């Protein structure tokens, strides 16, 4: 992430939660938060 992107993200987090974030984490790929299964589809949706 770029420095400006981190700064904007930290500012938005602090506005929403009233405290600065303790760490930033990033990972490549896709995160499925609603439980769809992609393993039987070769990982493609």
PDB file of N, CA and C in Angstrom:
ATOM      1  N   UNK A   1       0.843  -1.180   0.000  1.00  0.00           N
ATOM      2  CA  UNK A   1       0.000   0.000   0.000  1.00  0.00           C
ATOM      3  C   UNK A   1       0.885   1.238   0.000  1.00  0.00           C
ATOM      4  N   UNK A   2       0.377   2.267  -0.612  1.00  0.00           N
ATOM      5  CA  UNK A   2       1.116   3.526  -0.613  1.00  0.00           C
ATOM      6  C   UNK A   2       0.922   4.243   0.716  1.00  0.00           C
ATOM      7  N   UNK A   3       1.844   5.150   1.022  1.00  0.00           N
ATOM      8  CA  UNK A   3       1.752   5.899   2.281  1.00  0.00           C
ATOM      9  C   UNK A   3       0.457   6.697   2.380  1.00  0.00           C
ATOM     10  N   UNK A   4       0.029   7.313   1.266  1.00  0.00           N
ATOM     11  CA  UNK A   4      -1.203   8.105   1.319  1.00  0.00           C
ATOM     12  C   UNK A   4      -2.419   7.203   1.537  1.00  0.00           C
ATOM     13  N   UNK A   5      -2.373   6.026   0.960  1.00  0.00           N
ATOM     14  CA  UNK A   5      -3.483   5.084   1.153  1.00  0.00           C
ATOM     15  C   UNK A   5      -3.547   4.619   2.609  1.00  0.00           C
ATOM     16  N   UNK A   6      -2.390   4.353   3.198  1.00  0.00           N
ATOM     17  CA  UNK A   6      -2.353   3.978   4.615  1.00  0.00           C
ATOM     18  C   UNK A   6      -2.843   5.115   5.500  1.00  0.00           C
ATOM     19  N   UNK A   7      -2.453   6.324   5.175  1.00  0.00           N
ATOM     20  CA  UNK A   7      -2.883   7.481   5.968  1.00  0.00           C
ATOM     21  C   UNK A   7      -4.388   7.666   5.905  1.00  0.00           C
ATOM     22  N   UNK A   8      -4.950   7.554   4.707  1.00  0.00           N
ATOM     23  CA  UNK A   8      -6.410   7.694   4.558  1.00  0.00           C
ATOM     24  C   UNK A   8      -7.141   6.567   5.286  1.00  0.00           C
ATOM     25  N   UNK A   9      -6.605   5.364   5.194  1.00  0.00           N
ATOM     26  CA  UNK A   9      -7.224   4.223   5.870  1.00  0.00           C
ATOM     27  C   UNK A   9      -7.176   4.397   7.381  1.00  0.00           C
ATOM     28  N   UNK A  10      -6.034   4.823   7.897  1.00  0.00           N
ATOM     29  CA  UNK A  10      -5.893   5.043   9.338  1.00  0.00           C
ATOM     30  C   UNK A  10      -6.826   6.144   9.819  1.00  0.00           C
ATOM     31  N   UNK A  11      -6.944   7.216   9.047  1.00  0.00           N
ATOM     32  CA  UNK A  11      -7.829   8.318   9.431  1.00  0.00           C
ATOM     33  C   UNK A  11      -9.285   7.870   9.450  1.00  0.00           C
ATOM     34  N   UNK A  12      -9.691   7.096   8.453  1.00  0.00           N
ATOM     35  CA  UNK A  12     -11.067   6.596   8.413  1.00  0.00           C
ATOM     36  C   UNK A  12     -11.337   5.652   9.577  1.00  0.00           C
ATOM     37  N   UNK A  13     -10.374   4.804   9.896  1.00  0.00           N
ATOM     38  CA  UNK A  13     -10.516   3.882  11.025  1.00  0.00           C
ATOM     39  C   UNK A  13     -10.671   4.653  12.329  1.00  0.00           C
ATOM     40  N   UNK A  14      -9.815   5.654  12.517  1.00  0.00           N
ATOM     41  CA  UNK A  14      -9.865   6.441  13.750  1.00  0.00           C
ATOM     42  C   UNK A  14     -11.171   7.209  13.875  1.00  0.00           C
ATOM     43  N   UNK A  15     -11.688   7.716  12.776  1.00  0.00           N
ATOM     44  CA  UNK A  15     -12.980   8.401  12.788  1.00  0.00           C
ATOM     45  C   UNK A  15     -14.094   7.437  13.179  1.00  0.00           C
ATOM     46  N   UNK A  16     -14.046   6.241  12.632  1.00  0.00           N
ATOM     47  CA  UNK A  16     -15.105   5.262  12.886  1.00  0.00           C
ATOM     48  C   UNK A  16     -15.042   4.666  14.287  1.00  0.00           C
ATOM     49  N   UNK A  17     -13.821   4.401  14.794  1.00  0.00           N
ATOM     50  CA  UNK A  17     -13.693   3.645  16.038  1.00  0.00           C
ATOM     51  C   UNK A  17     -13.087   4.426  17.200  1.00  0.00           C
ATOM     52  N   UNK A  18     -12.655   5.664  16.961  1.00  0.00           N
ATOM     53  CA  UNK A  18     -12.153   6.497  18.043  1.00  0.00           C
ATOM     54  C   UNK A  18     -10.758   6.164  18.531  1.00  0.00           C
ATOM     55  N   UNK A  19     -10.036   5.331  17.825  1.00  0.00           N
ATOM     56  CA  UNK A  19      -8.665   4.980  18.190  1.00  0.00           C
ATOM     57  C   UNK A  19      -7.903   4.625  16.921  1.00  0.00           C
ATOM     58  N   UNK A  20      -6.602   4.799  16.989  1.00  0.00           N
ATOM     59  CA  UNK A  20      -5.774   4.471  15.824  1.00  0.00           C
ATOM     60  C   UNK A  20      -5.652   2.950  15.682  1.00  0.00           C
ATOM     61  N   UNK A  21      -5.543   2.458  14.462  1.00  0.00           N
ATOM     62  CA  UNK A  21      -5.353   1.015  14.276  1.00  0.00           C
ATOM     63  C   UNK A  21      -3.994   0.583  14.824  1.00  0.00           C
ATOM     64  N   UNK A  22      -3.906  -0.643  15.296  1.00  0.00           N
ATOM     65  CA  UNK A  22      -2.641  -1.135  15.848  1.00  0.00           C
ATOM     66  C   UNK A  22      -1.754  -1.770  14.789  1.00  0.00           C
ATOM     67  N   UNK A  23      -2.345  -2.244  13.692  1.00  0.00           N
ATOM     68  CA  UNK A  23      -1.548  -2.791  12.608  1.00  0.00           C
ATOM     69  C   UNK A  23      -2.350  -2.821  11.320  1.00  0.00           C
ATOM     70  N   UNK A  24      -1.641  -2.916  10.227  1.00  0.00           N
ATOM     71  CA  UNK A  24      -2.254  -3.067   8.910  1.00  0.00           C
ATOM     72  C   UNK A  24      -1.819  -4.413   8.359  1.00  0.00           C
ATOM     73  N   UNK A  25      -2.742  -5.111   7.728  1.00  0.00           N
ATOM     74  CA  UNK A  25      -2.441  -6.416   7.143  1.00  0.00           C
ATOM     75  C   UNK A  25      -2.990  -6.433   5.735  1.00  0.00           C
ATOM     76  N   UNK A  26      -2.235  -7.006   4.812  1.00  0.00           N
ATOM     77  CA  UNK A  26      -2.750  -7.173   3.463  1.00  0.00           C
ATOM     78  C   UNK A  26      -2.362  -8.548   2.966  1.00  0.00           C
ATOM     79  N   UNK A  27      -3.188  -9.090   2.094  1.00  0.00           N
ATOM     80  CA  UNK A  27      -2.932 -10.409   1.522  1.00  0.00           C
ATOM     81  C   UNK A  27      -3.411 -10.419   0.078  1.00  0.00           C
ATOM     82  N   UNK A  28      -2.700 -11.117  -0.772  1.00  0.00           N
ATOM     83  CA  UNK A  28      -3.144 -11.213  -2.163  1.00  0.00           C
ATOM     84  C   UNK A  28      -4.342 -12.142  -2.279  1.00  0.00           C
ATOM     85  N   UNK A  29      -5.092 -11.983  -3.334  1.00  0.00           N
ATOM     86  CA  UNK A  29      -6.179 -12.913  -3.595  1.00  0.00           C
ATOM     87  C   UNK A  29      -7.529 -12.401  -3.169  1.00  0.00           C
ATOM     88  N   UNK A  30      -8.425 -13.326  -3.024  1.00  0.00           N
ATOM     89  CA  UNK A  30      -9.818 -13.008  -2.757  1.00  0.00           C
ATOM     90  C   UNK A  30     -10.221 -13.542  -1.391  1.00  0.00           C
ATOM     91  N   UNK A  31     -10.983 -12.760  -0.673  1.00  0.00           N
ATOM     92  CA  UNK A  31     -11.525 -13.184   0.609  1.00  0.00           C
ATOM     93  C   UNK A  31     -13.026 -13.282   0.455  1.00  0.00           C
ATOM     94  N   UNK A  32     -13.588 -14.433   0.757  1.00  0.00           N
ATOM     95  CA  UNK A  32     -15.017 -14.642   0.627  1.00  0.00           C
ATOM     96  C   UNK A  32     -15.637 -14.596   2.015  1.00  0.00           C
ATOM     97  N   UNK A  33     -16.397 -13.557   2.284  1.00  0.00           N
ATOM     98  CA  UNK A  33     -16.972 -13.360   3.613  1.00  0.00           C
ATOM     99  C   UNK A  33     -18.373 -13.925   3.770  1.00  0.00           C
ATOM    100  N   UNK A  34     -18.990 -14.391   2.676  1.00  0.00           N
ATOM    101  CA  UNK A  34     -20.375 -14.849   2.791  1.00  0.00           C
ATOM    102  C   UNK A  34     -20.530 -16.357   2.639  1.00  0.00           C
ATOM    103  N   UNK A  35     -19.411 -17.092   2.604  1.00  0.00           N
ATOM    104  CA  UNK A  35     -19.479 -18.538   2.669  1.00  0.00           C
ATOM    105  C   UNK A  35     -19.702 -19.283   1.375  1.00  0.00           C
ATOM    106  N   UNK A  36     -19.537 -18.634   0.235  1.00  0.00           N
ATOM    107  CA  UNK A  36     -19.668 -19.360  -1.020  1.00  0.00           C
ATOM    108  C   UNK A  36     -18.519 -20.353  -1.147  1.00  0.00           C
ATOM    109  N   UNK A  37     -18.797 -21.475  -1.759  1.00  0.00           N
ATOM    110  CA  UNK A  37     -17.763 -22.486  -1.960  1.00  0.00           C
ATOM    111  C   UNK A  37     -17.190 -22.337  -3.358  1.00  0.00           C
ATOM    112  N   UNK A  38     -15.880 -22.187  -3.446  1.00  0.00           N
ATOM    113  CA  UNK A  38     -15.243 -22.064  -4.754  1.00  0.00           C
ATOM    114  C   UNK A  38     -14.306 -23.228  -5.035  1.00  0.00           C
ATOM    115  N   UNK A  39     -14.050 -24.075  -4.034  1.00  0.00           N
ATOM    116  CA  UNK A  39     -13.087 -25.154  -4.223  1.00  0.00           C
ATOM    117  C   UNK A  39     -13.523 -26.149  -5.296  1.00  0.00           C
ATOM    118  N   UNK A  40     -14.806 -26.426  -5.409  1.00  0.00           N
ATOM    119  CA  UNK A  40     -15.270 -27.380  -6.416  1.00  0.00           C
ATOM    120  C   UNK A  40     -15.363 -26.752  -7.796  1.00  0.00           C
ATOM    121  N   UNK A  41     -15.120 -25.464  -7.886  1.00  0.00           N
ATOM    122  CA  UNK A  41     -15.219 -24.752  -9.157  1.00  0.00           C
ATOM    123  C   UNK A  41     -13.828 -24.368  -9.664  1.00  0.00           C
ATOM    124  N   UNK A  42     -12.788 -25.022  -9.159  1.00  0.00           N
ATOM    125  CA  UNK A  42     -11.433 -24.697  -9.561  1.00  0.00           C
ATOM    126  C   UNK A  42     -10.982 -23.336  -9.063  1.00  0.00           C
ATOM    127  N   UNK A  43     -11.684 -22.789  -8.072  1.00  0.00           N
ATOM    128  CA  UNK A  43     -11.335 -21.482  -7.534  1.00  0.00           C
ATOM    129  C   UNK A  43     -11.890 -20.322  -8.339  1.00  0.00           C
ATOM    130  N   UNK A  44     -12.611 -20.610  -9.414  1.00  0.00           N
ATOM    131  CA  UNK A  44     -13.150 -19.552 -10.264  1.00  0.00           C
ATOM    132  C   UNK A  44     -14.619 -19.329  -9.970  1.00  0.00           C
ATOM    133  N   UNK A  45     -15.006 -18.093  -9.971  1.00  0.00           N
ATOM    134  CA  UNK A  45     -16.412 -17.756  -9.738  1.00  0.00           C
ATOM    135  C   UNK A  45     -16.951 -17.021 -10.937  1.00  0.00           C
TER     136      UNK A  45
END
